[in-house]
């Protein structure tokens, strides 16, 4: 099957070094796998938000919200 989403999990992204590490890891994986139409997501205990990094949109999803979304989709 086709890869639709790349997920990264981190307890928190409050530390700038952690945030950059997680963002770079997702983008590196997308590029190395030569993926085009793929959703980039980070699951965390933090508040949900969208981040633009290196021209890529990354969804940061709170773990509780992500679990609830998984149940209804």
XYZ file of C-alpha atoms in Angstrom:
73
model
C 0.000 0.000 0.000
C 0.883 3.633 -0.342
C 2.345 5.546 2.609
C -0.134 8.310 3.503
C 1.232 9.600 6.815
C 4.587 9.825 8.559
C 4.246 9.908 12.345
C 6.746 10.987 14.951
C 6.060 10.742 18.683
C 7.576 12.998 21.334
C 6.468 13.659 24.917
C 6.850 17.404 24.419
C 8.229 19.865 21.883
C 8.788 22.674 24.392
C 12.581 22.468 24.061
C 13.772 24.127 20.830
C 16.418 21.434 20.246
C 13.798 18.683 20.546
C 11.413 20.509 18.225
C 14.057 20.966 15.508
C 15.244 17.351 15.847
C 11.712 16.002 15.404
C 10.887 18.308 12.471
C 14.145 17.544 10.662
C 13.647 13.804 11.207
C 10.223 13.838 9.551
C 11.402 15.865 6.562
C 14.544 13.746 6.139
C 12.441 10.571 6.097
C 10.005 12.056 3.573
C 12.868 13.058 1.293
C 14.803 9.783 1.635
C 11.668 7.761 0.798
C 10.898 10.191 -2.064
C 7.327 10.707 -0.842
C 5.159 13.405 -2.411
C 1.574 13.416 -1.064
C 2.153 12.473 2.554
C 0.871 13.968 5.800
C 3.548 14.804 8.400
C 2.426 14.498 12.021
C 3.989 14.668 15.463
C 1.995 13.171 18.333
C 2.722 14.819 21.693
C 1.263 15.811 25.053
C 1.452 19.455 23.922
C -1.374 21.524 22.466
C -2.303 20.778 18.829
C -0.985 23.223 16.235
C 0.342 23.398 12.688
C 3.978 24.251 12.020
C 5.616 25.235 8.748
C 9.244 24.148 8.580
C 11.463 24.051 5.488
C 8.363 24.686 3.311
C 6.583 21.657 4.797
C 3.387 21.670 6.885
C 3.652 19.525 10.009
C 0.631 18.834 12.172
C 1.380 18.668 15.886
C -1.428 16.683 17.470
C -2.177 16.263 21.145
C -2.210 12.531 21.947
C -5.765 12.652 23.369
C -7.092 14.457 20.285
C -5.220 12.059 17.989
C -6.677 9.034 19.761
C -10.183 10.474 19.474
C -9.703 11.297 15.774
C -8.510 7.755 15.162
C -11.766 6.401 16.611
C -14.047 8.486 14.381
C -12.163 8.331 11.064
